[in-house]
Tab-separated table of C-alpha atoms in Angstrom:
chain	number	residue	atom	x	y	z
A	1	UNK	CA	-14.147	4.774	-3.206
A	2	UNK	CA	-16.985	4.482	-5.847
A	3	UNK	CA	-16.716	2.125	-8.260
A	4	UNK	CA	-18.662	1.804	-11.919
A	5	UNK	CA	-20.065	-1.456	-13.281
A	6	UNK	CA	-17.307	-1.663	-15.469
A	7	UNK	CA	-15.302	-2.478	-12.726
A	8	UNK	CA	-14.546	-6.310	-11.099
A	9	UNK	CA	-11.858	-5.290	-8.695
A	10	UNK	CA	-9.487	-7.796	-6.864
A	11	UNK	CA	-9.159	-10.215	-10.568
A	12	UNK	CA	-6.439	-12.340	-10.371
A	13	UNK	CA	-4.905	-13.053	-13.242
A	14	UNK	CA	-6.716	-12.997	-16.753
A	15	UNK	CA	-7.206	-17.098	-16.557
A	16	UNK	CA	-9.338	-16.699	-13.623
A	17	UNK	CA	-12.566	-15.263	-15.148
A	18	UNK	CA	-14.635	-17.374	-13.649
A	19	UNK	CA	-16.875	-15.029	-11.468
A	20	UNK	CA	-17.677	-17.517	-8.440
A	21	UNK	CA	-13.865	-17.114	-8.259
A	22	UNK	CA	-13.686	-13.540	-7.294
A	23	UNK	CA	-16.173	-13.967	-4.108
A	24	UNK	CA	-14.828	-14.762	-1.027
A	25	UNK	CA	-15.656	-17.831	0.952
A	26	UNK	CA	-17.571	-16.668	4.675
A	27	UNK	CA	-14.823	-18.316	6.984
A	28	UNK	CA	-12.392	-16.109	4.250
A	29	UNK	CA	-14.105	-12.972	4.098
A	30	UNK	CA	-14.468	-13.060	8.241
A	31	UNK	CA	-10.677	-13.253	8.381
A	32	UNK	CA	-9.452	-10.566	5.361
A	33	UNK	CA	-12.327	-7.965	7.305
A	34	UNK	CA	-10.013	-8.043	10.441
A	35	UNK	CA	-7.030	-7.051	8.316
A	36	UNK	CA	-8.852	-4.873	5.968
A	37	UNK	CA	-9.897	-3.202	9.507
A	38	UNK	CA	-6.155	-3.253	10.950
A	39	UNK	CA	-5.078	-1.324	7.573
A	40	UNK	CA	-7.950	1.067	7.309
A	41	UNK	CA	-7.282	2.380	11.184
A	42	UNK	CA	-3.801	2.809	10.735
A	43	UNK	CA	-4.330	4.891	7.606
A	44	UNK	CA	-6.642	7.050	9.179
A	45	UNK	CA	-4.193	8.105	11.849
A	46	UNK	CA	-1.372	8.445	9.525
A	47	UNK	CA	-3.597	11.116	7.842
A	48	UNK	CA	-4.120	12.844	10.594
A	49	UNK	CA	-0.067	13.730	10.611
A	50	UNK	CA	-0.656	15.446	7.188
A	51	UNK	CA	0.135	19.653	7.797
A	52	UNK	CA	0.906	18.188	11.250
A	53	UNK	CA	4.446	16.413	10.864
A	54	UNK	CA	8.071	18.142	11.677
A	55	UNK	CA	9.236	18.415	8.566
A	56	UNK	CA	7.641	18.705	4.782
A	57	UNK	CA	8.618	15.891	4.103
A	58	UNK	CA	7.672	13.769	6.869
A	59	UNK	CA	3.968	15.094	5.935
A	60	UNK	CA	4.541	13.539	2.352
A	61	UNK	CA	6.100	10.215	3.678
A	62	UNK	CA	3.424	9.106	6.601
A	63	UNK	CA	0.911	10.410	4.090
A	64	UNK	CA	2.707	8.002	1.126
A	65	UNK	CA	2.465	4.998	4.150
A	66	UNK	CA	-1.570	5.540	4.809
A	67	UNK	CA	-1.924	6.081	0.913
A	68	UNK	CA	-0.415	2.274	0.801
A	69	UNK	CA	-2.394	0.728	3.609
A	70	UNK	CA	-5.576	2.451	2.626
A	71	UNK	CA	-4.688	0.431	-0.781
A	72	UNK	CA	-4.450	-2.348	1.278
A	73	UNK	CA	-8.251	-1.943	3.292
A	74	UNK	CA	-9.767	-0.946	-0.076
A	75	UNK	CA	-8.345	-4.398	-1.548
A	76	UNK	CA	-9.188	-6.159	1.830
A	77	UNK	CA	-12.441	-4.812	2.419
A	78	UNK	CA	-13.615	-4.692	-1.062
A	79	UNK	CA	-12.879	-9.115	-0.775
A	80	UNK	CA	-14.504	-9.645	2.214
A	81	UNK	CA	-17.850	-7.561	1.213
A	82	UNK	CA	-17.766	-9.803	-1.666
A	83	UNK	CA	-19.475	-12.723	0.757
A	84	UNK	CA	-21.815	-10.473	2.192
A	85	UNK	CA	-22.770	-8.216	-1.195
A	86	UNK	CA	-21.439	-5.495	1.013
A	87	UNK	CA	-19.078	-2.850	-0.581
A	88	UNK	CA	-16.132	-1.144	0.737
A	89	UNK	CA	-17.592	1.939	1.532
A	90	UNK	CA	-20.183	0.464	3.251
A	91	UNK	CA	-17.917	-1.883	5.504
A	92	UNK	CA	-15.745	1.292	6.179
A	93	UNK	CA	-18.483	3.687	6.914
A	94	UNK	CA	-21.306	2.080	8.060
A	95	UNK	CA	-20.349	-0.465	11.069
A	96	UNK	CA	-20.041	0.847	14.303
A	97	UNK	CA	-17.336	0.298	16.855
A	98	UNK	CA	-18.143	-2.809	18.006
A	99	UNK	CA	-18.064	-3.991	14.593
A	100	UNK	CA	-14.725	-3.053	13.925
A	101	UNK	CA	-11.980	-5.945	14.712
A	102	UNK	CA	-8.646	-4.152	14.235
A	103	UNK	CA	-5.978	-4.822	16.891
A	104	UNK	CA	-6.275	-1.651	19.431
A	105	UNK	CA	-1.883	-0.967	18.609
A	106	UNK	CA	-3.762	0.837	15.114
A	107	UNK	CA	-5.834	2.975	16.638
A	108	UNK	CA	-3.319	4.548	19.720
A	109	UNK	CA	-3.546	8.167	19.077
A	110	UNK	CA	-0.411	9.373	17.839
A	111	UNK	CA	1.176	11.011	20.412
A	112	UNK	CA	4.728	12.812	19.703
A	113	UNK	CA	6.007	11.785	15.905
A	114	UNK	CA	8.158	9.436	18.289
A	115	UNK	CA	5.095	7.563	19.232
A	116	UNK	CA	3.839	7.289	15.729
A	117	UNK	CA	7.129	6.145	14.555
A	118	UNK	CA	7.012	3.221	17.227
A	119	UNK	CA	3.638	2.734	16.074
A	120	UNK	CA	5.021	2.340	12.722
A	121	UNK	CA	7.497	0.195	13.425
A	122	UNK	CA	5.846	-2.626	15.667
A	123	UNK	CA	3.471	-2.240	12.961
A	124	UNK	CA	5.343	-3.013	9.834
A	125	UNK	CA	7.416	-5.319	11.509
A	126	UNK	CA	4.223	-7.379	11.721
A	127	UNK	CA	3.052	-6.726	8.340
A	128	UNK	CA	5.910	-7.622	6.797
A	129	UNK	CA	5.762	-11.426	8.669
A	130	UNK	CA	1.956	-11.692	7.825
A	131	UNK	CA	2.003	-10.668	4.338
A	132	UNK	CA	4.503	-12.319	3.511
A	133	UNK	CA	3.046	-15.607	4.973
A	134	UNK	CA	-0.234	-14.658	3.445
A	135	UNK	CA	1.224	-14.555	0.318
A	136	UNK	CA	1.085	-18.903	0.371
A	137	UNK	CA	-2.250	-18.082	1.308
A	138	UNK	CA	-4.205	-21.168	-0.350
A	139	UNK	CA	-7.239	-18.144	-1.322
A	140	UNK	CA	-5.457	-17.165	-4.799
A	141	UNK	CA	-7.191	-13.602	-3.703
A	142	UNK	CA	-5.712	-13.267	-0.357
A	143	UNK	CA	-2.024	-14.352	-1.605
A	144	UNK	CA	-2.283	-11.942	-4.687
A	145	UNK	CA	-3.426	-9.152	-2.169
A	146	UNK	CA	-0.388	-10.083	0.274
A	147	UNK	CA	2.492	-10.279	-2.359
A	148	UNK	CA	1.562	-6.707	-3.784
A	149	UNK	CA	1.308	-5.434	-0.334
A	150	UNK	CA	4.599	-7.369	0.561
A	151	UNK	CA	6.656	-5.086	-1.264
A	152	UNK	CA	5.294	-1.988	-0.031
A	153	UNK	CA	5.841	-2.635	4.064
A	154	UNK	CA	9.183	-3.813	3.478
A	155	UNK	CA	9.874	-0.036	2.596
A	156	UNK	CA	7.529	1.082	5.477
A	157	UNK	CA	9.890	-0.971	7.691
A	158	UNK	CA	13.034	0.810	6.268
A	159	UNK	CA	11.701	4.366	7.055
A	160	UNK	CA	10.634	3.146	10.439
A	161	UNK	CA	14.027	1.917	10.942
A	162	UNK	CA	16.133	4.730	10.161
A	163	UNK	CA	13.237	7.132	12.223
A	164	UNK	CA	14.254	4.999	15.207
A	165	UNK	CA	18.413	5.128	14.769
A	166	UNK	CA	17.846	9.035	14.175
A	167	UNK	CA	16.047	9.514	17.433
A	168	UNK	CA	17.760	6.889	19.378
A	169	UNK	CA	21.257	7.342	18.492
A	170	UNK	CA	20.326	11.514	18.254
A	171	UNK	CA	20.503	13.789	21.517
A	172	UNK	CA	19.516	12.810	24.865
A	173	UNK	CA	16.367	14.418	24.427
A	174	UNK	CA	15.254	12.278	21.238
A	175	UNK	CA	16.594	9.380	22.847
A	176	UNK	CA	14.034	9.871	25.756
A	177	UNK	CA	11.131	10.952	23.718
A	178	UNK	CA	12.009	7.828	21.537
A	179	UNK	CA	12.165	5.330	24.390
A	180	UNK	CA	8.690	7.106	26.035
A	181	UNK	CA	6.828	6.033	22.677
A	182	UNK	CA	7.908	2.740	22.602
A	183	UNK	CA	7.008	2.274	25.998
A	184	UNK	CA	3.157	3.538	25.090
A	185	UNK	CA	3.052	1.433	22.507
A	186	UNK	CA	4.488	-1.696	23.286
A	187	UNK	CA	1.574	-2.640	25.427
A	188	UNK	CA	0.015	-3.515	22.458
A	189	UNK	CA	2.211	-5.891	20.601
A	190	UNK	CA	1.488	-8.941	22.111
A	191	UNK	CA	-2.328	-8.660	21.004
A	192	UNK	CA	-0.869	-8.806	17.251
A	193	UNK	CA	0.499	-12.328	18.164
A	194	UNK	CA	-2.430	-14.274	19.946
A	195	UNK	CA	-5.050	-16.614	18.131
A	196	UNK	CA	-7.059	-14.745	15.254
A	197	UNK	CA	-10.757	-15.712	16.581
A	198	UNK	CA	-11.536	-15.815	12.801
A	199	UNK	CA	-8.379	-17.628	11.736
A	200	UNK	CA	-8.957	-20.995	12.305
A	201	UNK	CA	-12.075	-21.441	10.418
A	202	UNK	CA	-10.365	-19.850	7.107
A	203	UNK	CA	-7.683	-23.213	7.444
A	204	UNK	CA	-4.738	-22.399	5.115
A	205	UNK	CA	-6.107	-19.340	3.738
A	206	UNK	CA	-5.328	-17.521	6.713
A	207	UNK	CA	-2.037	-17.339	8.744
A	208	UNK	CA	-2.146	-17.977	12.070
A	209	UNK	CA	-0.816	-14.671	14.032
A	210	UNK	CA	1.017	-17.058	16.477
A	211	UNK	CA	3.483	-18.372	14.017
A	212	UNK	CA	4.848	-15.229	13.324
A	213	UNK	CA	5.843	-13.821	16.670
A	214	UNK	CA	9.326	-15.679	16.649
A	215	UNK	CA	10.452	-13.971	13.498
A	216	UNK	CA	9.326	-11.068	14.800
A	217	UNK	CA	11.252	-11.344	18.765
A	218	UNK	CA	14.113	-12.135	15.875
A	219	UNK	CA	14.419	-9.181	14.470
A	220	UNK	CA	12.618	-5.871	16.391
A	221	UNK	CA	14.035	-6.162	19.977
A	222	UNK	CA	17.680	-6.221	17.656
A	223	UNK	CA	16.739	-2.649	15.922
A	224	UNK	CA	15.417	-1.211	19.513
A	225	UNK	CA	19.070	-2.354	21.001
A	226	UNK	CA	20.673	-0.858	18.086
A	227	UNK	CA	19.794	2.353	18.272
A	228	UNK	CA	20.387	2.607	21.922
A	229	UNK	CA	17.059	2.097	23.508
A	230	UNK	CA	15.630	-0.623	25.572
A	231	UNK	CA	13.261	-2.932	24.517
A	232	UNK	CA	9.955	-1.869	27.140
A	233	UNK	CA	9.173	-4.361	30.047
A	234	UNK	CA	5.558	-2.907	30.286
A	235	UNK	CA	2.588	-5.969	30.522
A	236	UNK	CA	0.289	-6.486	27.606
A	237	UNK	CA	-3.052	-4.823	27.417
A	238	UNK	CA	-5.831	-6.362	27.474
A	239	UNK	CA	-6.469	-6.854	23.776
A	240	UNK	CA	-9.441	-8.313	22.426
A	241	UNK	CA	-9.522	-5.801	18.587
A	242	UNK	CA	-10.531	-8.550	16.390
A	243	UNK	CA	-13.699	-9.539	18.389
A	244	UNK	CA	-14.362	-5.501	18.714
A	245	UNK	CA	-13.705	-4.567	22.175
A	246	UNK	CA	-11.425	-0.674	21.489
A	247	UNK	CA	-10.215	1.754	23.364
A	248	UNK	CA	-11.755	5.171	24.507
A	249	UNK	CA	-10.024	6.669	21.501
A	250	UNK	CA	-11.341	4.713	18.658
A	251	UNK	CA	-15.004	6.190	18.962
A	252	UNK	CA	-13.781	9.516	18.307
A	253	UNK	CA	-11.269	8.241	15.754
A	254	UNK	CA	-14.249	6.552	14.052
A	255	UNK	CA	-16.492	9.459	14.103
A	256	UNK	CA	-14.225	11.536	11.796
A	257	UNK	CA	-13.687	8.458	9.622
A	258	UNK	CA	-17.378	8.356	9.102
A	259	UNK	CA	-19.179	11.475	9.383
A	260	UNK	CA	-19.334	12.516	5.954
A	261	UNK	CA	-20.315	9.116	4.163
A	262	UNK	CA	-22.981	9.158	7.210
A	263	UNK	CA	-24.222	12.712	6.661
A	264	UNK	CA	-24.172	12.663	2.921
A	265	UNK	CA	-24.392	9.131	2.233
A	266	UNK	CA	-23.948	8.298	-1.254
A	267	UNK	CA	-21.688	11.665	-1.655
A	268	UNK	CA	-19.318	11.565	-4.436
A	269	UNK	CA	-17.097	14.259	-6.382
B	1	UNK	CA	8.271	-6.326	-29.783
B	2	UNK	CA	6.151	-6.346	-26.446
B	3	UNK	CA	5.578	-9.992	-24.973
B	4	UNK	CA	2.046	-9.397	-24.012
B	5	UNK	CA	1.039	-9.161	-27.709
B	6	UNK	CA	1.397	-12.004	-28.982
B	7	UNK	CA	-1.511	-14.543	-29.168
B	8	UNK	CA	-4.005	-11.308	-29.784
B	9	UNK	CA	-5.789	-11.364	-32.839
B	10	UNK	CA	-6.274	-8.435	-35.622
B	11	UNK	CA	-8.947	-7.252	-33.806
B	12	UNK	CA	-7.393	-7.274	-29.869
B	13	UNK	CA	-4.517	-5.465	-31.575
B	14	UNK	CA	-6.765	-2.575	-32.468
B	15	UNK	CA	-8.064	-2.636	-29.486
B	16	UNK	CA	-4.858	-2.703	-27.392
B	17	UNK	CA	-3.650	0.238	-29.561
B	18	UNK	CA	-6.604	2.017	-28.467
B	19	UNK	CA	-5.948	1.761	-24.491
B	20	UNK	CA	-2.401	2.137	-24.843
B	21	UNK	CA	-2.985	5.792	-26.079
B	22	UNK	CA	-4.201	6.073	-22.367
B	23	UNK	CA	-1.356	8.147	-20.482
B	24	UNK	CA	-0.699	8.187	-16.673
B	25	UNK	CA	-2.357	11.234	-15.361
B	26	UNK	CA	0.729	11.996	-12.508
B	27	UNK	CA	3.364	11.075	-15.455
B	28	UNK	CA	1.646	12.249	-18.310
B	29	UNK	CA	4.735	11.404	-20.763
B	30	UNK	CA	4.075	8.433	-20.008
B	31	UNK	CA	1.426	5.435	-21.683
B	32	UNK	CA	-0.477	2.849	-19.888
B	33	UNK	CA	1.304	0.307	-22.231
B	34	UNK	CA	5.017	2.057	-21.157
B	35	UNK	CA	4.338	2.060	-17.740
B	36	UNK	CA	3.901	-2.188	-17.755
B	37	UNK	CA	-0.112	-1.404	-16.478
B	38	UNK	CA	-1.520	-2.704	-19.663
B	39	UNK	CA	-1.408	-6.125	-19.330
B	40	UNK	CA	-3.950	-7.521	-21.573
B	41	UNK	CA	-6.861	-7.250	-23.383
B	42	UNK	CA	-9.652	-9.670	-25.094
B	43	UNK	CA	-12.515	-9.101	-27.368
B	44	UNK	CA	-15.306	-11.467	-26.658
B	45	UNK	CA	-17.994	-10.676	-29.280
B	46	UNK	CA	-19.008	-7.253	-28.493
B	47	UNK	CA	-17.522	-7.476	-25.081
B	48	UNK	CA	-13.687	-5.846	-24.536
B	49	UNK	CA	-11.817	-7.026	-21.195
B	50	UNK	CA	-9.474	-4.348	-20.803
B	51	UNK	CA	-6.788	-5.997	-17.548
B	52	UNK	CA	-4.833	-3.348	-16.237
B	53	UNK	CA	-2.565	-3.574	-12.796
B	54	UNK	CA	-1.942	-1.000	-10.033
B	55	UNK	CA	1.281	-0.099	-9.173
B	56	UNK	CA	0.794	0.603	-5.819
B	57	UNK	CA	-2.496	-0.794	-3.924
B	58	UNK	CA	-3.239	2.590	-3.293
B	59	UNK	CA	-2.589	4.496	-6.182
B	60	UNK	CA	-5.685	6.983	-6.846
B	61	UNK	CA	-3.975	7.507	-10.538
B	62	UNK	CA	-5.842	3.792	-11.116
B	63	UNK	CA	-9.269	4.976	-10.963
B	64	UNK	CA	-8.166	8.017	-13.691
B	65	UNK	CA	-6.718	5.425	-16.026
B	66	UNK	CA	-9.647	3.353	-15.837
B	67	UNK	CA	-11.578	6.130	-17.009
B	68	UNK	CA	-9.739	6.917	-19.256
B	69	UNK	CA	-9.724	3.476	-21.132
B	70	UNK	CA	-13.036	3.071	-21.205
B	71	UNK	CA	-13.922	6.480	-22.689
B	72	UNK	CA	-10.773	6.307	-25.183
B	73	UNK	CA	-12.588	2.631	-26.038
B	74	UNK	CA	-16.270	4.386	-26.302
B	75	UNK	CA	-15.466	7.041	-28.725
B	76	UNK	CA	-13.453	4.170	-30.933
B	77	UNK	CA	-16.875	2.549	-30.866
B	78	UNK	CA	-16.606	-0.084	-28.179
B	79	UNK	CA	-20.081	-0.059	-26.537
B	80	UNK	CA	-19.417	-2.526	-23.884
B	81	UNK	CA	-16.032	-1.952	-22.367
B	82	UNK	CA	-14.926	-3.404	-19.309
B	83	UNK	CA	-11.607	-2.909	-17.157
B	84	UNK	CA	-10.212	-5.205	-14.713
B	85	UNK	CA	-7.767	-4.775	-11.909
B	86	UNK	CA	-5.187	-7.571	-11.623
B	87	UNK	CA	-3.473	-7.955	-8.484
B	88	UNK	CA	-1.207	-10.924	-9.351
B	89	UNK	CA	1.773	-11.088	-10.345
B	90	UNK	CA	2.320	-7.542	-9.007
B	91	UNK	CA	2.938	-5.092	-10.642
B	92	UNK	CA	7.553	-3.972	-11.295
B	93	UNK	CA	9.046	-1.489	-12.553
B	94	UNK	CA	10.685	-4.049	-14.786
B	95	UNK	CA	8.032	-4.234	-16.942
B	96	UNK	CA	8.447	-0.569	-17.873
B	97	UNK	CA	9.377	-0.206	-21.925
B	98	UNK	CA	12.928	1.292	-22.830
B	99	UNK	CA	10.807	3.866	-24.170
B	100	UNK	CA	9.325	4.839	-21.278
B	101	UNK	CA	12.640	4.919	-19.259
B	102	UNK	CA	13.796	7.169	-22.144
B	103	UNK	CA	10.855	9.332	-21.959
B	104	UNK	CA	10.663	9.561	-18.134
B	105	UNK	CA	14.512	10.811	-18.017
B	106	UNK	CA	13.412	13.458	-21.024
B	107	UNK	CA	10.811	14.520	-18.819
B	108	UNK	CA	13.046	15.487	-16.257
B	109	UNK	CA	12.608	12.181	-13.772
B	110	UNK	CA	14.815	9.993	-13.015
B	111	UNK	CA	14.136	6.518	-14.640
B	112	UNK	CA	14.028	3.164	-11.701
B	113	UNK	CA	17.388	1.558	-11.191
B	114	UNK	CA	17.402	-2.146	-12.799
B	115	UNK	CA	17.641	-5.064	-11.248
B	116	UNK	CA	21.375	-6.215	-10.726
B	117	UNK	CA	20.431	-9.798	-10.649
B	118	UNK	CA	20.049	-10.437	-7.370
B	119	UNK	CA	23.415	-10.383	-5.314
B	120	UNK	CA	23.863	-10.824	-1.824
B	121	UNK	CA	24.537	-7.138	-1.045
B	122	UNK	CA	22.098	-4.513	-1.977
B	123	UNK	CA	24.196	-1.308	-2.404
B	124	UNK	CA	22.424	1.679	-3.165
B	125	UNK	CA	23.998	2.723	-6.732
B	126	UNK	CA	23.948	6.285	-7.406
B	127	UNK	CA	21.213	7.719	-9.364
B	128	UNK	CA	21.966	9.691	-12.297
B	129	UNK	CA	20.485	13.751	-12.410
B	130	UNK	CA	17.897	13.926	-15.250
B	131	UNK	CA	19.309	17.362	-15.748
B	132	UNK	CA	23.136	17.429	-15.960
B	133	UNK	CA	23.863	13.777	-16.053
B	134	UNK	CA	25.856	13.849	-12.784
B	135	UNK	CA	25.593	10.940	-10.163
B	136	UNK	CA	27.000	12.768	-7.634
B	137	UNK	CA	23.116	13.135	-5.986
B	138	UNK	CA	21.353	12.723	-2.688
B	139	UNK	CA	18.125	11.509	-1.837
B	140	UNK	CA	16.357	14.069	0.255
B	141	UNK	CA	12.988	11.895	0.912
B	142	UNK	CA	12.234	8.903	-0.124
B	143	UNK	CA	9.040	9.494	-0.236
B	144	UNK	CA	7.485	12.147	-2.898
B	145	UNK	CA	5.122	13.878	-4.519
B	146	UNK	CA	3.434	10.619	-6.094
B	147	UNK	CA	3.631	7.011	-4.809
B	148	UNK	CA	6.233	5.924	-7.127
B	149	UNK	CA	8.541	8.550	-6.434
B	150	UNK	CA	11.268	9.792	-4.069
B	151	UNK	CA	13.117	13.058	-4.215
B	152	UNK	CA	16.582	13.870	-5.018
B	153	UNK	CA	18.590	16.948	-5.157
B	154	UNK	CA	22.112	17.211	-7.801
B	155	UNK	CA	25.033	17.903	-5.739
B	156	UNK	CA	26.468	19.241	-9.221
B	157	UNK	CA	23.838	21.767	-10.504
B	158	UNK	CA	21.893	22.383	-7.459
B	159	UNK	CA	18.451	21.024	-9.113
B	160	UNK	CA	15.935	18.892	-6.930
B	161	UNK	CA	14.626	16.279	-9.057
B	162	UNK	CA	12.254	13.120	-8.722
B	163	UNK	CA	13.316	9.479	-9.108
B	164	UNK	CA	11.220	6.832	-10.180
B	165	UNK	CA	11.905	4.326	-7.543
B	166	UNK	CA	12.446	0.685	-8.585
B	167	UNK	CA	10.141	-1.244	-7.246
């Protein structure tokens, strides 16, 4: 993630030169750090499928997913350090947990590849509302990010999709294991929906996470029906990501996120 | 005659000739410039703004290309060379040259379906075997060996092959 002088990352378009125009404002930067965190997280445990999958490639297609979102956290982190002259590596490697304010659904270990592909699903399904609400984002950064990123979790969303027809609609066995991840992960969807502490203060740059929990009851709870499962009547968790309360297995998590930038700081190759 | 030329002077012109020598290191028949990630450049005394886009957010081929510009710009003799990332408008595989397509389908990869124009139904139109030609072929990821691609296999001769998907 090192990058040379030469380098202004997140430019707009060529008209927007100006440099004050490339650094996020605070109330901004507080807001894009909780999504840069949401995407980093998810990417890490998406790696963690690579060798590990059922099939070839299922390695190469969660590992094309984190690829995308880690895009997305590099982009994301890389704006918000811009208020605080911090970079992205050092927002990704040198915070500790209760610095970190991504939504606990990211960081659920991944279970079965059922688990992860309920994960998945809940979480493109919400990516795909907030980007593409974020891409009227009234910070020309934050919309630019959001439209590129647009593209790429509608397809995240489609191999989600047909993951969830395969194992619902498949044997009885798949059909349990399916249904058994949804219901560990749907604890955490609600959490995704409630008021963004950091939100409010970013006014129309932001999108409030509230207004984008109808679209989403509009279409998920449909794709769980279709493919033969029930949509989980399990209570919410607790919640409470995005002002950096996690769950036991984010330390962990965290620790082999971080252990080499920490022990070898500076490293490169 | 490519759209982003025009309003460059004598001198951009050399220097987009220059970074459009740069190839992508995953697709190496293929130019920055025939990809659609050259997407501008200016010469501001001695200072050269080279504005390239991604075409995924996290395609690592980006930092490679980068590199590459600005050392293909150093040894022409540009001392102060500087490349910019441009997010918006993102990045399509429309903007990739005829050329390109041409070469890409040489190369033995599929080139991205075009746009229909934007009808109601999207129906997945067959995609044609680099190889033999056929379009009797089946997509057996979509996700491959590089961002931008997906992998097919020819029903006809047999042969796995990539597809650049459109995006």
């Amino acid at each position: 993630m090192n990058h040379s002088n030469h380098v202004v990352s997140t430019a707009i378009t060529p008209e927007s030169i100006a440099d004050s125009s490339l650094v996020a404002p605070d109330a901004v930067a507080d807001y894009a750090l909780g999504l840069g965190d949401d995407a980093l997280v998810l990417a890490h445990r998406l790696g963690e499928w690579i060798t590990n999958a059922p099939e070839l490639e299922e390695d190469v297609a969660l590992g094309n997913i984190g690829l995308d979102l880690l895009g997305h956290a590099r982009s994301l982190l890389t704006y918000a350090g811009s208020a605080w002259d911090r970079s992205e590596d050092e927002l990704a490697y040198f915070r500790d947990e209760r610095d970190f304010r991504s939504h606990q659904l990211f960081e659920q270990p991944n279970g079965d590849f059922a688990a992860t592909i309920a994960r998945q699903l809940v979480a493109s399904a919400y990516f795909v509302e907030l980007y593409r609400a974020l891409s009227a984002s009234t910070d020309a950064t934050l919309a630019a990010i959001a439209a590129k990123a647009s593209k790429e979790v509608d397809y995240h969303l489609d191999h989600s999709v047909q993951w969830l027809q395969r194992l619902g609609l498949g044997t009885e066995y798949s059909h349990q294991r399916m249904q058994a991840g949804l219901d560990a992960m749907w604890p955490y969807v609600d959490e995704l929906f409630r008021e963004d502490p950091y939100a409010g203060a970013a006014g129309d740059g932001a999108v409030d996470p509230r207004t984008l929990r109808t679209a989403f009851d509009a279409t998920v709870p449909r794709l769980i029906v279709e493919a033969g499962l029930e949509v989980p009547a399990v209570p919410p968790a607790r919640g409470g990501g995005r002002s950096g309360v996690h769950a036991e297995a984010f330390g962990p998590m965290l620790a082999e996120l971080q252990v080499l930038a920490r022990a070898h700081p500076g490293a490169s190759w | 005659m490519n759209a982003l030329l025009a309003g460059l002077t004598r001198d951009e012109l050399a220097v987009w000739d220059i970074a459009a020598t740069v190839v992508d290191p995953e697709v190496p028949v293929l130019t920055i410039e025939d990809l659609g990630v050259l997407r501008a450049v200016r010469l501001d005394g001695q200072t050269v703004t080279v504005d390239i886009t991604p075409t995924y957010s996290g395609c690592p081929a980006i930092d490679a290309m980068r590199d590459d510009i600005v050392s293909a710009l150093s040894t022409a003799g540009y001392a102060d060379v500087r490349v910019r990332q441009v997010l918006a408008p993102a990045w399509t595989t429309e903007w990739m040259s005829s050329e390109g397509r041409a070469k890409l389908e040489a190369f033995g990869i599929a080139p991205p379906l075009q746009d229909r124009g934007g009808g109601v139904v999207n129906v997945g139109l067959g995609i044609r075997c680099p190889h033999c030609g056929s379009l009797h072929t089946r997509q057996l990821s979509r996700f491959g060996s590089t961002s931008c691609k997906a992998l097919y296999v020819c029903q006809r001769c047999q042969e796995p092959f990539d597809y650049f998907k459109a995006h």
